[in-house]
Amino acid sequence: MSSIGTGYDLSVTTFSPDGRVFQIEYAAKAVDNSGTVIGIKCKDGIVLGVEKLITSKMMLPGSNRRIHSVHRHSGMAVAGLAADGRQIVARAKSEATSYESTYGEAIPVKELAQRVANYVHLCTLYWWLRPFGCGVILGGYDRDGPQLYMVEPSGISYRYFGAAIGKGKQAAKTEVEKLKLSEMTCREGIIEVAKIIYKVHDEGKDKAFELEMSWVCEESKRQHEKVPEVLLEEAKVAARLALEEMDAD
Amino acid sequence: MDLSLNDEHSMGTTIIGVTYDGGVVLGADSRTSTGMYVANRASDKITQLTDNVYVCRSGSAADSQIVSDYVRYFLHQHTIQLGQPATVKVAANLVRLVAYNNKNMLQTGLIVGGWDKYEGGKIYGIPLGGTIVEQPFAIGGSGSSYLYGFFDQAWKEGMTKDEAEQLVVKAVSLAIARDGASGGVVRTVIINADGVTRNFYPGDSLQLWHEELEPQNSLLDILNTPSPEPMNF
């Protein structure tokens, strides 16, 4: 799994003798150290959720957004180095508007994911650039229905039913696999995502966290938006309840 | 009499695109003129952009050909990138971009028509200057001036494929009768979910309109021809 690549890990343009590029693997570690990010594809849309770790009591709630709208119909949740994430979001927004200017229609989510992945990969090809230290979960709703993609620092991009990155990704993935996503609506999905994030949050190691969620579904008229306050509160209450029940056992 | 044989090739033209319940019908005449001389009396003004999208060309022959060539090239790349056929809207937008960005140099009016699985049959008119307008039917070229009133009266929503094609053939034929820069044969292209069908109507198979005399073998036959009949629908 993890090993020190002495001598072969100084540059992203160097392969190790066993065929690995260590700089990219180290970039992935930066993502693993960040708060958990989850995305799920329900039958009528996508739900994205972020465990936003609060580093200081002085921070204003609602600031330092981790979920961004890339276009009317799609949004991105970032994990890892926040500043790197901002660059990727900016690039995705620019790709989306330039596609629409040229082709006269909203960029298909698949195409957007490919362009973001290409851009991330670009930065793994030159010695004078460092790889992006962040992973991205991209969710959107176009004429082919709702779609969820994940882009890693290596530039790999796959389409998923459910995806998780960050600290609690292993536990989160296990929980997501238990869900029957093809029968779930986004309303139900919001509750489930909140429950999972509360569950994988490590009270011991990290202190407070803020839950940030967004969706794009039939209910939101296929636009990417923050989950409405009312529903967000409902989800938080349900998640806390589920946690207490678990603890009571 | 000056035939201006060294003028630029121009397609005076009548071009038409019509949507029907399930697809589109594109139609055009076949005359290409250089000044007063008919350079090509059987040209094909309906050009393919992709498997499912065609364009009717009018105005300068060279300009419209070059625009079609560029758009065909861009669309091909787009199809490969996307992994599925391009939509009619995308094709029309690419035509519009070329027409608008080069408006000072080009003189061509185009009608883009086709079928895709998301929107069905669609027609887009792209006149001089590079505006793009989605319409249930579009007419263009010098011969179209004579068809505005005709379409106001004869066009209706939800026609069948045969009704739409007959409407197009009739309209082109009426325009040919009145417009000196249109003539020759009528070509149609029908595009729908099942694919593409090309049809050809030779000039002499077209109905004769008001005041057009019957063909005569001898001047003496004038004495025997009946008076022309009033126009029927």
mmCIF file of N, CA, C and O in Angstrom, chain A residues 21 33 35 41 44 46 64 70 73 81 99 108 110 117 124 128 156 159-160 162 170 196 226 248:
data_model
loop_
_atom_site.group_PDB
_atom_site.id
_atom_site.type_symbol
_atom_site.label_atom_id
_atom_site.label_comp_id
_atom_site.label_asym_id
_atom_site.label_seq_id
_atom_site.Cartn_x
_atom_site.Cartn_y
_atom_site.Cartn_z
ATOM 1 N N VAL A 21 3.981 6.412 -10.122
ATOM 2 C CA VAL A 21 4.411 7.812 -10.040
ATOM 3 C C VAL A 21 4.067 8.262 -8.635
ATOM 4 O O VAL A 21 2.901 8.499 -8.308
ATOM 5 N N ASN A 33 -6.714 13.156 3.645
ATOM 6 C CA ASN A 33 -6.664 13.852 4.933
ATOM 7 C C ASN A 33 -7.780 14.863 5.120
ATOM 8 O O ASN A 33 -7.903 15.462 6.189
ATOM 9 N N GLY A 35 -11.886 16.368 5.013
ATOM 10 C CA GLY A 35 -13.199 15.915 5.468
ATOM 11 C C GLY A 35 -13.889 15.092 4.388
ATOM 12 O O GLY A 35 -13.645 15.269 3.210
ATOM 13 N N LYS A 41 -26.295 8.834 -6.565
ATOM 14 C CA LYS A 41 -27.232 9.036 -7.673
ATOM 15 C C LYS A 41 -28.523 8.315 -7.328
ATOM 16 O O LYS A 41 -28.580 7.097 -7.294
ATOM 17 N N ASP A 44 -34.140 10.005 -9.182
ATOM 18 C CA ASP A 44 -34.591 11.244 -9.829
ATOM 19 C C ASP A 44 -33.555 12.363 -9.746
ATOM 20 O O ASP A 44 -33.880 13.517 -10.003
ATOM 21 N N ILE A 46 -29.274 13.766 -8.165
ATOM 22 C CA ILE A 46 -27.997 13.567 -7.463
ATOM 23 C C ILE A 46 -28.021 14.313 -6.142
ATOM 24 O O ILE A 46 -28.569 15.420 -6.064
ATOM 25 N N ASN A 64 -16.590 29.415 3.571
ATOM 26 C CA ASN A 64 -15.712 28.356 3.054
ATOM 27 C C ASN A 64 -16.507 27.231 2.417
ATOM 28 O O ASN A 64 -16.376 26.066 2.767
ATOM 29 N N VAL A 70 -21.311 24.510 -11.054
ATOM 30 C CA VAL A 70 -20.436 24.699 -12.211
ATOM 31 C C VAL A 70 -21.235 25.270 -13.382
ATOM 32 O O VAL A 70 -20.726 26.008 -14.216
ATOM 33 N N HIS A 73 -27.002 23.175 -14.490
ATOM 34 C CA HIS A 73 -27.456 21.816 -14.268
ATOM 35 C C HIS A 73 -26.476 20.936 -13.520
ATOM 36 O O HIS A 73 -26.711 19.742 -13.371
ATOM 37 N N LEU A 81 -6.918 19.957 -0.887
ATOM 38 C CA LEU A 81 -6.445 21.336 -0.762
ATOM 39 C C LEU A 81 -7.496 22.280 -1.357
ATOM 40 O O LEU A 81 -7.796 22.212 -2.543
ATOM 41 N N TYR A 99 -18.351 25.781 -23.961
ATOM 42 C CA TYR A 99 -19.084 24.775 -24.731
ATOM 43 C C TYR A 99 -20.416 25.338 -25.172
ATOM 44 O O TYR A 99 -20.813 25.206 -26.328
ATOM 45 N N PRO A 108 -23.023 18.451 -21.890
ATOM 46 C CA PRO A 108 -23.401 17.173 -21.298
ATOM 47 C C PRO A 108 -22.469 16.864 -20.131
ATOM 48 O O PRO A 108 -21.280 17.155 -20.190
ATOM 49 N N LYS A 110 -21.200 14.176 -19.052
ATOM 50 C CA LYS A 110 -20.101 13.281 -19.417
ATOM 51 C C LYS A 110 -18.938 14.072 -20.014
ATOM 52 O O LYS A 110 -17.778 13.841 -19.693
ATOM 53 N N ALA A 117 -11.281 16.053 -16.021
ATOM 54 C CA ALA A 117 -10.277 14.996 -15.850
ATOM 55 C C ALA A 117 -9.030 15.275 -16.681
ATOM 56 O O ALA A 117 -7.901 15.111 -16.216
ATOM 57 N N THR A 124 -0.122 16.495 -14.342
ATOM 58 C CA THR A 124 0.736 15.398 -13.908
ATOM 59 C C THR A 124 1.775 15.082 -14.978
ATOM 60 O O THR A 124 2.491 14.089 -14.896
ATOM 61 N N TRP A 128 7.424 21.144 -14.093
ATOM 62 C CA TRP A 128 7.315 22.470 -13.493
ATOM 63 C C TRP A 128 5.927 22.777 -12.936
ATOM 64 O O TRP A 128 5.625 23.889 -12.520
ATOM 65 N N ILE A 156 -7.885 10.346 -13.361
ATOM 66 C CA ILE A 156 -8.854 9.290 -13.671
ATOM 67 C C ILE A 156 -10.246 9.815 -13.367
ATOM 68 O O ILE A 156 -10.462 10.491 -12.371
ATOM 69 N N ARG A 159 -17.652 6.991 -13.822
ATOM 70 C CA ARG A 159 -19.041 7.303 -13.505
ATOM 71 C C ARG A 159 -19.489 6.373 -12.397
ATOM 72 O O ARG A 159 -19.173 5.188 -12.413
ATOM 73 N N TYR A 160 -20.232 6.896 -11.413
ATOM 74 C CA TYR A 160 -20.593 6.106 -10.243
ATOM 75 C C TYR A 160 -22.073 6.180 -9.911
ATOM 76 O O TYR A 160 -22.781 7.113 -10.315
ATOM 77 N N GLY A 162 -22.558 5.701 -6.501
ATOM 78 C CA GLY A 162 -22.260 6.319 -5.219
ATOM 79 C C GLY A 162 -20.761 6.436 -5.084
ATOM 80 O O GLY A 162 -20.025 5.524 -5.459
ATOM 81 N N GLN A 170 -13.736 4.972 3.391
ATOM 82 C CA GLN A 170 -13.968 3.524 3.442
ATOM 83 C C GLN A 170 -15.290 3.219 4.109
ATOM 84 O O GLN A 170 -16.142 2.495 3.574
ATOM 85 N N ILE A 196 -25.050 9.248 6.976
ATOM 86 C CA ILE A 196 -23.736 8.643 6.749
ATOM 87 C C ILE A 196 -22.628 9.583 7.183
ATOM 88 O O ILE A 196 -21.664 9.165 7.849
ATOM 89 N N LYS A 226 -28.295 24.569 -3.418
ATOM 90 C CA LYS A 226 -28.142 24.122 -2.027
ATOM 91 C C LYS A 226 -29.443 23.447 -1.620
ATOM 92 O O LYS A 226 -30.518 23.903 -2.010
ATOM 93 N N ALA A 248 -26.943 4.171 21.751
ATOM 94 C CA ALA A 248 -27.739 3.547 22.809
ATOM 95 C C ALA A 248 -27.538 2.038 22.795
ATOM 96 O O ALA A 248 -27.572 1.373 23.825
#
